[in-house]
Amino acid sequence: MAASTLSAAQTPLLDDTVDGSLDYKGRPLRRSNSGGWRSASFIIAVEITERFAYYGISSNLITYLTGPLGESTATAAAQVNALSGAASLLPLLGAFIADSFLGRYRTIILASLLYILGLGLLTLSATLPSVSTSVGQNADNVTLSSSLQFQVILFFFSLYLVAFAQGGHKPCVQAFGADQFDTQDPEECKAKSSFFNWWYFGMCAGTLITLWVLNYIQDNLSWVLGFGIPCIMMSVGLVVFLLGSTTYRFSVKGDEESPFMRIGRVFIMAVRNWKTASSAIAAEEEARGTLPTESSKQFKFLNKALLAPDGSKEQGKVCSIREVEEAKALIRLAPVWATSLFYAVVFAQSSTFFTKQGATMDRSITAGLEIPAATLQSFISLSIVLFIPIYDRIFVPLARAVTGKPAGITMLQRIGMGMLLSATSMVVAALVEIQRLKTAQDYGLVDKPNVTVPMSVWWLIPQYVLYGLADVFAMVGLQEFFYDQVPNELRSVGLALYLSIFGVGSFLSSFLISVIENVTGGDGRDSWFANNLNRAHLDYFYWLLAAFSAVGLALYFYSAKFYIYARGSTL
């Protein structure tokens, strides 16, 4: 539409024009001076600051909850999982708002402002008197004063405001970044697959800085400073994002109706025509000149949407083949989404029980210098930062030469490899915990939870590294898969669906912890998650998760076997 206004003198430059995209002023733009890595670099920088801010409060949250707020280990772990779950499910709302109303660019700006407000309020809550201090002063009759109640309310309000803001920020930033690459151009198509690798690289770089710097500040200097720095970083991220506005490619929204309406109508029409004979559907497909494909044979009940209940074929009363295929594409995601939940439950453990494990062990680096327990999570990010360049620059070209696929291996193969590594990490974690418990028993420390177990914290590194390698395969694979396999207009929603896997996984982890706590901790017994970890049995929990992961992996491979990739997919 806008391209038709170009003058004849500009015609030779049309090959350089990017179809379906405009600049920030609504004008046609050229490939040579817009989008690509130029724009993506701004967006990756924004992701680095956002992950720095988010992990600046979430990675060490269990320490704050069990310290200044005085919660038990099991309660704190449940709170962390609840926050993680909310932060991962809210992107569904943010993506819906972006794809239906505001657009990704405006949603990112609004979410960033709410993010900064939430972090500012969180910093304010940390300046108030802590619950643990008051408990120590009045151990006989613990009654929260109005100021302490206000602190707790303000803290959790701020925390969930950040989660709400992240729900709008997270899916839109990544989708907006991937939108800067044109899949119609062979080079940019390859670059888009590489973008997801370097996106995750940048994300983990931000997380790594957080875990090494902020966790030390929070544990040894000040929680106020530890929460205030993420607020400053998020403000910097918003400025960086705005600076790149003149280079961004903005997708053109046509006059078509909302994709939610189109897809919803397919399901409604299919239900209304549920009595229609298959011969009538076959006749309609033949009349439209449609050749049978693997996709048309799958979920055939949706093909009934091609017919109107009253036999009419007026425009608007029947669904097109394209609309039916869009609906089928969403249904095909369901088995992959469901089987990925097993991976998500395992993913939730690194910021809870792994951290509490490390807190009981010898964390000394030199005399008088200890590594904060939460900083151990940095080895996940460090392994990712080290391995992604190897994966992108060595593994992918070698695999591409063998398979002929742009990404080297398919997205589903990549995800499956990550799930296998995740299950392996749980086996290693269980074996290390058995050794930790044995060491505590050998040194007579079973009933001395405040005494450091004489076992180096470096024993935990293998499970963290395996976590990181699993993320390189599964996490990045899931991001690309849910972006690539949904209709173009729903790509923010696709990435929100990917994030919702970890939201539901966190809630499942929280539910599982609660059930196990109640079942194993009755009648005065120590539960698997006893506050005294020397009497707890995290090893049993890790073995259980390893078993769940094995079942999930088998179900995933079965569902992946029958998956049909969307048309135009780059795999």
Coordinates of C-alpha atoms in Angstrom, one line a residue:
M1 CA 0.0 0.0 0.0
A2 CA 2.6 2.5 1.1
A3 CA 5.1 1.1 -1.5
S4 CA 2.7 2.1 -4.3
T5 CA 3.4 5.8 -3.6
L6 CA 7.1 5.4 -4.6
S7 CA 8.0 7.4 -7.6
A8 CA 9.3 5.9 -10.8
A9 CA 12.8 7.3 -10.1
Q10 CA 12.9 5.0 -7.1
T11 CA 12.0 1.8 -9.0
P12 CA 15.5 0.4 -9.3
L13 CA 15.7 0.4 -5.5
L14 CA 12.6 -1.8 -5.0
D15 CA 14.7 -5.0 -4.7
D16 CA 16.1 -3.4 -1.6
T17 CA 12.7 -2.8 -0.1
V18 CA 11.5 -5.0 2.7
D19 CA 8.0 -6.3 2.1
G20 CA 5.5 -6.1 4.9
S21 CA 7.6 -3.7 7.0
L22 CA 7.7 0.1 7.5
D23 CA 9.9 2.4 9.5
Y24 CA 8.9 4.3 12.7
K25 CA 7.2 7.0 10.7
G26 CA 5.2 4.5 8.6
R27 CA 7.3 4.9 5.5
P28 CA 8.7 2.0 3.3
L29 CA 12.3 1.1 4.3
R30 CA 15.3 -0.4 2.7
R31 CA 17.1 -3.6 3.7
S32 CA 20.5 -1.9 3.6
N33 CA 19.7 0.7 6.3
S34 CA 17.2 -1.0 8.6
G35 CA 16.7 -4.2 10.6
G36 CA 19.1 -7.1 10.7
W37 CA 21.9 -7.2 13.2
R38 CA 22.0 -3.4 13.4
S39 CA 18.5 -3.3 15.1
A40 CA 18.9 -6.6 16.8
S41 CA 22.0 -5.4 18.7
F42 CA 19.9 -2.7 20.4
I43 CA 17.2 -5.2 21.3
I44 CA 19.7 -7.8 22.6
A45 CA 21.3 -5.0 24.8
V46 CA 17.8 -4.3 26.2
E47 CA 17.4 -8.0 27.1
I48 CA 20.8 -8.0 28.9
T49 CA 19.6 -5.1 31.1
E50 CA 16.2 -6.7 31.7
R51 CA 17.6 -10.1 32.7
F52 CA 20.1 -8.3 34.9
A53 CA 17.2 -6.6 36.7
Y54 CA 14.9 -9.6 36.9
Y55 CA 17.5 -12.1 38.1
G56 CA 18.9 -9.4 40.4
I57 CA 15.8 -9.9 42.5
S58 CA 14.7 -13.5 41.7
S59 CA 18.0 -15.4 41.9
N60 CA 18.6 -14.6 45.5
L61 CA 15.0 -14.3 46.5
I62 CA 15.0 -17.4 48.6
T63 CA 17.8 -15.9 50.8
Y64 CA 15.8 -12.7 51.3
L65 CA 12.6 -14.7 52.2
T66 CA 14.3 -17.0 54.7
G67 CA 16.5 -14.1 56.1
P68 CA 14.9 -10.6 56.4
L69 CA 11.4 -11.9 56.0
G70 CA 11.9 -15.0 58.2
E71 CA 10.1 -17.6 56.2
S72 CA 10.8 -21.4 56.4
T73 CA 12.7 -23.1 53.6
A74 CA 9.7 -25.0 52.2
T75 CA 7.5 -21.8 52.3
A76 CA 10.2 -19.7 50.7
A77 CA 10.7 -22.3 47.9
A78 CA 7.0 -22.3 47.3
Q79 CA 7.0 -18.5 47.1
V80 CA 9.9 -18.5 44.6
N81 CA 8.1 -21.0 42.4
A82 CA 4.9 -19.0 42.6
L83 CA 6.6 -15.9 41.5
S84 CA 8.4 -17.7 38.7
G85 CA 5.1 -19.3 37.7
A86 CA 3.3 -15.9 37.6
A87 CA 6.2 -14.3 35.7
S88 CA 6.0 -17.0 33.1
L89 CA 2.2 -17.1 32.6
L90 CA 1.6 -13.3 32.5
P91 CA 3.3 -13.1 29.1
L92 CA 0.1 -14.7 27.7
L93 CA -1.7 -11.5 28.7
G94 CA 1.0 -9.2 27.6
A95 CA 1.3 -10.9 24.2
F96 CA -2.5 -10.8 23.7
I97 CA -2.5 -7.0 24.4
A98 CA 0.5 -6.5 22.0
D99 CA -0.8 -8.6 19.1
S100 CA -4.4 -7.3 19.4
F101 CA -4.1 -3.7 20.5
L102 CA -0.9 -1.8 21.2
G103 CA 1.7 -3.5 19.0
R104 CA 5.0 -4.8 20.3
Y105 CA 6.9 -1.5 20.3
R106 CA 4.4 0.4 22.5
T107 CA 3.9 -2.6 24.8
I108 CA 7.6 -2.8 25.4
I109 CA 7.8 0.9 26.4
L110 CA 4.7 0.6 28.7
A111 CA 6.0 -2.6 30.3
S112 CA 9.5 -1.0 30.9
L113 CA 7.9 1.9 32.8
L114 CA 5.9 -0.4 35.0
Y115 CA 9.1 -2.5 35.5
I116 CA 11.0 0.5 36.7
L117 CA 8.1 1.5 39.1
G118 CA 8.0 -2.0 40.6
L119 CA 11.8 -2.1 41.1
G120 CA 11.7 1.3 42.7
L121 CA 8.9 0.2 45.2
L122 CA 10.9 -3.0 45.9
T123 CA 13.9 -0.9 46.8
L124 CA 11.7 1.2 49.1
S125 CA 10.4 -1.9 50.9
A126 CA 13.9 -3.0 51.7
T127 CA 14.6 0.2 53.6
L128 CA 11.9 -0.7 56.1
P129 CA 12.6 -2.7 59.3
S130 CA 12.8 -6.4 58.6
V131 CA 10.6 -9.1 60.0
S132 CA 13.6 -11.3 61.2
T133 CA 14.9 -8.4 63.2
S134 CA 11.6 -8.0 65.0
V135 CA 11.3 -11.7 65.6
G136 CA 14.8 -11.7 67.2
Q137 CA 13.7 -8.9 69.5
N138 CA 10.4 -10.5 70.5
A139 CA 10.8 -14.2 70.2
D140 CA 8.1 -15.1 72.8
N141 CA 5.2 -13.2 71.1
V142 CA 5.7 -12.7 67.5
T143 CA 3.1 -10.1 66.4
L144 CA 3.8 -8.0 63.3
S145 CA 3.5 -4.3 63.8
S146 CA 1.7 -2.2 61.3
S147 CA 5.0 -1.1 59.8
L148 CA 6.2 -4.7 59.4
Q149 CA 2.8 -5.6 57.8
F150 CA 3.2 -2.7 55.4
Q151 CA 6.7 -3.8 54.5
V152 CA 5.5 -7.4 53.7
I153 CA 2.5 -6.1 51.7
L154 CA 4.7 -3.5 49.8
F155 CA 7.4 -6.1 49.1
F156 CA 5.0 -8.7 47.5
F157 CA 3.0 -6.0 45.7
S158 CA 6.3 -4.7 44.2
L159 CA 7.4 -8.2 43.4
Y160 CA 4.3 -9.1 41.5
L161 CA 4.2 -5.7 39.7
V162 CA 7.6 -6.6 38.3
A163 CA 6.2 -10.0 37.3
F164 CA 3.3 -8.2 35.6
A165 CA 5.6 -5.8 33.8
Q166 CA 7.9 -8.7 32.7
G167 CA 4.8 -10.3 31.2
G168 CA 4.5 -7.5 28.7
H169 CA 8.2 -7.0 28.2
K170 CA 9.5 -10.6 27.7
P171 CA 7.5 -12.0 24.7
C172 CA 7.4 -8.7 22.8
V173 CA 11.1 -7.9 23.0
Q174 CA 12.1 -11.2 21.6
A175 CA 9.4 -11.3 18.9
F176 CA 10.3 -7.7 18.0
G177 CA 14.0 -8.7 17.7
A178 CA 13.2 -11.7 15.5
D179 CA 11.0 -9.4 13.3
Q180 CA 14.1 -7.5 12.3
F181 CA 15.1 -10.4 10.0
D182 CA 13.3 -11.1 6.7
T183 CA 12.8 -14.8 6.1
Q184 CA 12.3 -14.1 2.4
D185 CA 16.0 -13.2 2.1
P186 CA 18.3 -16.3 2.3
E187 CA 21.0 -14.6 4.3
E188 CA 18.6 -13.0 6.8
C189 CA 16.8 -16.3 7.1
K190 CA 20.0 -17.9 8.4
A191 CA 20.7 -14.9 10.6
K192 CA 17.2 -15.3 12.2
S193 CA 18.0 -18.8 13.4
S194 CA 21.4 -17.5 14.7
F195 CA 19.6 -14.6 16.4
F196 CA 17.9 -16.9 18.9
N197 CA 21.3 -18.3 19.9
W198 CA 22.9 -14.9 20.4
W199 CA 19.7 -13.6 22.1
Y200 CA 20.1 -16.3 24.7
F201 CA 23.8 -15.6 24.9
G202 CA 23.1 -11.9 25.7
M203 CA 20.4 -12.9 28.2
C204 CA 22.8 -15.2 30.1
A205 CA 25.5 -12.6 30.0
G206 CA 23.2 -10.3 31.9
T207 CA 22.3 -13.0 34.3
L208 CA 26.0 -13.9 34.8
I209 CA 26.9 -10.3 35.8
T210 CA 23.9 -10.3 38.2
L211 CA 24.9 -13.5 39.9
W212 CA 28.5 -12.5 40.4
V213 CA 28.0 -8.8 41.4
L214 CA 24.5 -8.3 42.8
N215 CA 24.3 -11.4 44.9
Y216 CA 27.6 -10.5 46.6
I217 CA 26.2 -7.0 47.3
Q218 CA 22.9 -8.4 48.7
D219 CA 24.6 -10.9 50.9
N220 CA 27.5 -8.7 52.2
L221 CA 26.5 -5.1 51.8
S222 CA 22.9 -4.0 51.5
W223 CA 19.6 -5.3 50.2
V224 CA 18.6 -1.7 49.4
L225 CA 21.6 -1.4 47.1
G226 CA 21.0 -4.9 45.8
F227 CA 17.4 -4.0 44.7
G228 CA 18.2 -0.4 43.6
I229 CA 20.9 -1.3 41.0
P230 CA 18.4 -3.4 39.0
C231 CA 16.1 -0.4 38.9
I232 CA 18.8 1.8 37.5
M233 CA 19.8 -0.9 34.9
M234 CA 16.2 -1.2 33.7
S235 CA 16.1 2.6 33.2
V236 CA 19.2 2.3 31.1
G237 CA 17.7 -0.5 29.1
L238 CA 14.6 1.7 28.2
V239 CA 16.9 4.5 27.0
V240 CA 18.9 2.0 24.8
F241 CA 15.7 0.7 23.3
L242 CA 14.4 4.1 22.4
L243 CA 17.8 5.0 20.8
G244 CA 17.3 2.2 18.2
S245 CA 13.8 3.4 17.1
T246 CA 15.0 4.9 13.8
T247 CA 16.5 1.5 12.7
Y248 CA 13.6 -0.8 13.6
R249 CA 11.4 -2.6 11.1
F250 CA 7.7 -2.4 12.1
S251 CA 5.4 -5.1 10.7
V252 CA 2.5 -3.9 8.6
K253 CA -0.9 -4.9 9.9
G254 CA -3.3 -5.5 7.1
D255 CA -7.0 -5.0 7.1
E256 CA -7.7 -8.6 8.0
E257 CA -9.6 -9.4 11.1
S258 CA -7.9 -10.4 14.3
P259 CA -6.1 -13.8 14.1
F260 CA -7.9 -14.7 17.4
M261 CA -11.2 -14.2 15.7
R262 CA -10.2 -16.2 12.6
I263 CA -8.9 -19.2 14.6
G264 CA -11.8 -19.0 17.0
R265 CA -14.3 -19.1 14.1
V266 CA -12.6 -22.3 12.8
F267 CA -13.3 -24.1 16.0
I268 CA -16.9 -22.8 16.2
M269 CA -17.7 -23.8 12.6
A270 CA -16.2 -27.2 13.2
V271 CA -18.4 -27.8 16.2
R272 CA -21.5 -26.6 14.4
N273 CA -20.7 -29.0 11.5
W274 CA -19.9 -31.9 13.7
K275 CA -22.6 -34.0 12.1
T276 CA -21.4 -33.3 8.6
A277 CA -20.3 -36.4 6.7
S278 CA -16.6 -36.8 5.7
S279 CA -17.7 -37.3 2.0
A280 CA -19.1 -33.7 2.0
I281 CA -15.7 -32.4 3.3
A282 CA -13.8 -34.4 0.7
A283 CA -16.1 -33.0 -2.0
E284 CA -15.5 -29.4 -0.8
E285 CA -11.7 -29.9 -0.8
E286 CA -11.9 -31.3 -4.3
A287 CA -14.0 -28.4 -5.5
R288 CA -11.4 -26.0 -4.1
G289 CA -8.7 -27.9 -5.9
T290 CA -6.9 -28.9 -2.7
L291 CA -4.6 -31.9 -2.9
P292 CA -4.5 -34.2 0.1
T293 CA -1.5 -33.5 2.3
E294 CA -0.2 -34.8 5.6
S295 CA -1.5 -31.7 7.3
S296 CA -5.0 -32.0 5.8
K297 CA -5.2 -35.6 7.1
Q298 CA -4.4 -34.5 10.6
F299 CA -7.1 -33.2 12.9
K300 CA -9.6 -33.8 10.1
F301 CA -12.5 -32.7 12.3
L302 CA -11.4 -29.1 11.8
N303 CA -11.8 -29.5 8.0
K304 CA -15.6 -29.3 8.7
A305 CA -15.1 -25.6 9.1
L306 CA -14.7 -25.4 5.3
L307 CA -18.5 -25.9 5.1
A308 CA -21.3 -23.6 6.3
P309 CA -24.0 -25.2 8.4
D310 CA -26.7 -24.0 6.0
G311 CA -24.9 -25.1 2.9
S312 CA -24.1 -21.4 2.0
K313 CA -20.7 -20.5 0.6
E314 CA -21.1 -16.7 1.1
Q315 CA -17.9 -14.8 2.0
G316 CA -17.6 -14.7 5.8
K317 CA -19.8 -17.8 6.4
V318 CA -17.1 -20.4 5.7
C319 CA -13.5 -20.7 6.7
S320 CA -10.6 -20.7 4.2
I321 CA -8.1 -23.5 4.0
R322 CA -5.4 -21.1 5.4
E323 CA -7.5 -20.4 8.5
V324 CA -8.1 -24.1 9.1
E325 CA -4.3 -24.6 8.8
E326 CA -3.6 -21.9 11.3
A327 CA -5.9 -23.5 13.8
K328 CA -4.3 -26.9 13.2
A329 CA -0.8 -25.3 13.7
L330 CA -1.9 -24.2 17.2
I331 CA -3.3 -27.7 18.1
R332 CA 0.0 -29.3 17.0
L333 CA 1.9 -27.3 19.6
A334 CA -0.1 -28.8 22.5
P335 CA 1.8 -32.2 22.8
V336 CA 5.1 -30.4 22.6
W337 CA 4.0 -27.9 25.2
A338 CA 2.6 -30.5 27.6
T339 CA 5.6 -32.8 27.4
S340 CA 8.0 -29.9 28.0
L341 CA 6.4 -29.4 31.4
F342 CA 8.6 -32.2 32.8
Y343 CA 11.7 -30.2 31.7
A344 CA 10.2 -27.0 33.3
V345 CA 9.7 -28.7 36.7
V346 CA 13.4 -29.6 36.7
F347 CA 14.4 -26.1 35.5
A348 CA 12.7 -24.6 38.6
Q349 CA 15.1 -26.3 41.1
S350 CA 18.3 -24.3 40.4
S351 CA 17.1 -21.1 42.2
T352 CA 15.6 -23.0 45.2
F353 CA 17.1 -26.2 46.5
F354 CA 20.4 -26.0 44.7
T355 CA 21.0 -22.7 46.4
K356 CA 20.1 -24.0 49.8
Q357 CA 22.4 -27.0 49.2
G358 CA 25.3 -24.7 48.4
A359 CA 24.6 -22.6 51.6
T360 CA 25.5 -25.6 53.8
M361 CA 28.8 -26.4 52.1
D362 CA 32.3 -25.0 52.2
R363 CA 32.1 -22.0 49.9
S364 CA 35.5 -20.4 50.7
I365 CA 37.6 -19.2 47.9
T366 CA 40.4 -17.8 49.9
A367 CA 40.8 -17.0 53.6
G368 CA 37.9 -14.7 54.6
L369 CA 36.3 -14.7 51.1
E370 CA 33.2 -16.9 50.4
I371 CA 31.2 -17.2 47.3
P372 CA 27.5 -16.5 47.9
A373 CA 25.3 -19.6 47.5
A374 CA 23.1 -17.9 44.9
T375 CA 26.1 -17.0 42.8
L376 CA 26.6 -20.7 42.0
Q377 CA 23.7 -20.3 39.5
S378 CA 26.2 -18.2 37.5
F379 CA 27.8 -21.5 36.4
I380 CA 24.6 -22.2 34.4
S381 CA 25.0 -18.8 32.6
L382 CA 28.7 -19.3 32.3
S383 CA 28.4 -22.6 30.6
I384 CA 25.8 -21.2 28.2
V385 CA 27.9 -18.1 27.4
L386 CA 30.9 -20.4 26.6
F387 CA 28.9 -23.1 24.7
I388 CA 26.6 -21.0 22.5
P389 CA 29.5 -19.6 20.3
I390 CA 30.7 -23.2 19.9
Y391 CA 27.2 -24.3 19.0
D392 CA 26.6 -21.5 16.6
R393 CA 30.0 -21.3 14.9
I394 CA 31.1 -24.9 14.9
F395 CA 28.3 -27.3 15.5
V396 CA 25.7 -25.7 13.3
P397 CA 27.9 -25.4 10.1
L398 CA 29.1 -29.0 10.6
A399 CA 25.5 -30.3 11.1
R400 CA 24.3 -28.1 8.2
A401 CA 26.9 -29.7 5.9
V402 CA 25.5 -33.1 6.8
T403 CA 21.8 -32.5 7.0
G404 CA 21.4 -29.6 4.6
K405 CA 19.1 -27.8 7.1
P406 CA 19.7 -24.1 7.7
A407 CA 19.9 -24.6 11.5
G408 CA 21.9 -27.9 11.3
I409 CA 19.3 -30.0 13.2
T410 CA 15.5 -29.6 13.5
M411 CA 14.1 -27.6 16.3
L412 CA 12.4 -30.7 17.8
Q413 CA 15.8 -32.6 17.7
R414 CA 17.4 -29.7 19.6
I415 CA 14.7 -29.6 22.3
G416 CA 14.9 -33.4 22.8
M417 CA 18.7 -33.2 23.3
G418 CA 18.2 -30.6 26.0
M419 CA 15.6 -32.7 27.8
L420 CA 18.0 -35.6 27.9
L421 CA 20.8 -33.4 29.4
S422 CA 18.2 -32.0 31.9
A423 CA 17.4 -35.5 33.1
T424 CA 21.1 -36.3 33.4
S425 CA 21.6 -33.2 35.6
M426 CA 19.0 -34.6 38.1
V427 CA 20.9 -37.9 38.4
V428 CA 24.1 -36.1 39.1
A429 CA 22.4 -33.8 41.6
A430 CA 21.0 -36.8 43.5
L431 CA 24.5 -38.5 43.6
V432 CA 26.1 -35.3 44.9
E433 CA 23.4 -34.8 47.6
I434 CA 24.0 -38.4 48.8
Q435 CA 27.7 -37.6 49.2
R436 CA 26.8 -34.4 51.1
L437 CA 24.6 -36.2 53.5
K438 CA 27.2 -38.9 54.1
T439 CA 29.9 -36.2 54.8
A440 CA 27.6 -34.5 57.3
Q441 CA 27.0 -37.8 59.0
D442 CA 30.6 -38.8 59.1
Y443 CA 31.6 -35.5 60.8
G444 CA 28.7 -35.7 63.3
L445 CA 26.9 -32.6 61.8
V446 CA 23.5 -34.1 61.3
D447 CA 22.0 -32.0 64.1
K448 CA 24.2 -29.0 63.6
P449 CA 22.6 -27.2 60.6
N450 CA 24.5 -24.0 61.1
V451 CA 27.9 -25.6 60.9
T452 CA 29.4 -25.8 57.4
V453 CA 29.7 -29.3 56.0
P454 CA 33.3 -29.9 55.1
M455 CA 32.6 -30.6 51.5
S456 CA 33.6 -28.2 48.8
V457 CA 30.8 -26.4 47.0
W458 CA 32.6 -27.1 43.7
W459 CA 30.9 -30.6 43.9
L460 CA 27.8 -28.8 42.7
I461 CA 29.4 -27.4 39.5
P462 CA 28.7 -30.5 37.3
Q463 CA 24.9 -30.3 37.8
Y464 CA 24.9 -26.5 37.1
V465 CA 27.0 -27.0 33.9
L466 CA 24.6 -29.8 32.7
Y467 CA 21.7 -27.4 33.4
G468 CA 23.4 -24.8 31.2
L469 CA 24.1 -27.2 28.3
A470 CA 20.4 -28.4 28.6
D471 CA 19.3 -24.8 28.2
V472 CA 21.4 -24.2 25.1
F473 CA 19.6 -27.0 23.4
A474 CA 16.1 -27.1 25.0
M475 CA 15.5 -23.5 26.0
V476 CA 16.7 -21.9 22.7
G477 CA 15.0 -24.6 20.7
L478 CA 11.7 -24.0 22.4
Q479 CA 12.0 -20.2 21.8
E480 CA 12.6 -20.7 18.1
F481 CA 10.0 -23.4 17.8
F482 CA 7.1 -21.4 19.4
Y483 CA 8.1 -18.3 17.4
D484 CA 8.4 -20.1 14.1
Q485 CA 5.4 -22.5 14.2
V486 CA 2.5 -20.0 14.9
P487 CA 0.9 -17.5 12.4
N488 CA 2.9 -14.4 11.8
E489 CA 0.4 -12.1 13.7
L490 CA 0.6 -14.4 16.8
R491 CA 4.3 -14.6 17.3
S492 CA 4.2 -12.7 20.6
V493 CA 1.6 -15.1 21.7
G494 CA 3.8 -18.0 20.5
L495 CA 6.7 -16.8 22.6
A496 CA 4.3 -16.3 25.5
L497 CA 3.2 -20.0 25.1
Y498 CA 6.8 -21.0 25.4
L499 CA 7.2 -18.9 28.6
S500 CA 4.0 -20.4 30.0
I501 CA 5.7 -23.8 30.0
F502 CA 8.0 -22.6 32.7
G503 CA 5.1 -20.8 34.5
V504 CA 3.0 -23.9 34.7
G505 CA 6.2 -25.9 35.5
S506 CA 7.0 -23.7 38.5
F507 CA 3.4 -24.1 39.8
L508 CA 3.7 -27.9 39.4
S509 CA 7.0 -27.8 41.2
S510 CA 5.4 -25.8 44.0
F511 CA 2.5 -28.2 44.2
L512 CA 4.8 -31.2 44.2
I513 CA 6.9 -29.7 47.0
S514 CA 3.8 -29.0 49.1
V515 CA 2.5 -32.5 48.6
I516 CA 5.8 -34.1 49.5
E517 CA 6.2 -31.8 52.5
N518 CA 2.8 -32.9 53.9
V519 CA 3.3 -36.6 53.1
T520 CA 6.8 -37.0 54.4
G521 CA 6.7 -34.5 57.3
G522 CA 3.8 -35.8 59.4
D523 CA 3.9 -37.2 62.9
G524 CA 7.0 -35.2 63.9
R525 CA 9.2 -36.7 61.2
D526 CA 11.6 -34.7 59.2
S527 CA 10.3 -34.1 55.7
W528 CA 12.4 -34.3 52.5
F529 CA 12.6 -30.5 52.7
A530 CA 13.3 -30.1 56.4
N531 CA 14.9 -26.7 57.4
N532 CA 17.8 -28.8 58.6
L533 CA 19.1 -30.0 55.2
N534 CA 21.3 -32.5 57.0
R535 CA 18.1 -34.4 58.0
A536 CA 16.3 -33.7 54.8
H537 CA 16.3 -35.9 51.7
L538 CA 16.7 -33.7 48.7
D539 CA 18.4 -36.8 47.1
Y540 CA 15.0 -38.6 47.0
F541 CA 13.4 -35.5 45.4
Y542 CA 16.1 -35.4 42.7
W543 CA 15.7 -39.1 42.0
L544 CA 11.9 -38.5 41.6
L545 CA 12.5 -35.7 39.2
A546 CA 14.9 -37.8 37.2
A547 CA 12.2 -40.5 36.9
F548 CA 9.6 -37.9 35.8
S549 CA 12.1 -36.5 33.3
A550 CA 12.6 -39.9 31.8
V551 CA 8.9 -40.4 31.4
G552 CA 8.5 -36.9 29.9
L553 CA 11.3 -37.5 27.4
A554 CA 9.7 -40.7 26.2
L555 CA 6.3 -38.9 25.7
Y556 CA 8.1 -36.0 24.0
F557 CA 9.8 -38.3 21.4
Y558 CA 6.5 -40.0 20.7
S559 CA 4.7 -36.7 20.1
A560 CA 7.6 -35.3 18.1
K561 CA 7.5 -38.3 15.8
F562 CA 4.1 -37.3 14.5
Y563 CA 4.6 -33.5 14.4
I564 CA 4.2 -31.8 11.0
Y565 CA 6.1 -28.5 10.6
A566 CA 4.2 -25.4 9.5
R567 CA 4.5 -24.4 5.9
G568 CA 7.4 -22.0 5.3
S569 CA 9.2 -23.1 8.4
T570 CA 12.9 -22.8 8.4
L571 CA 13.2 -25.8 10.8

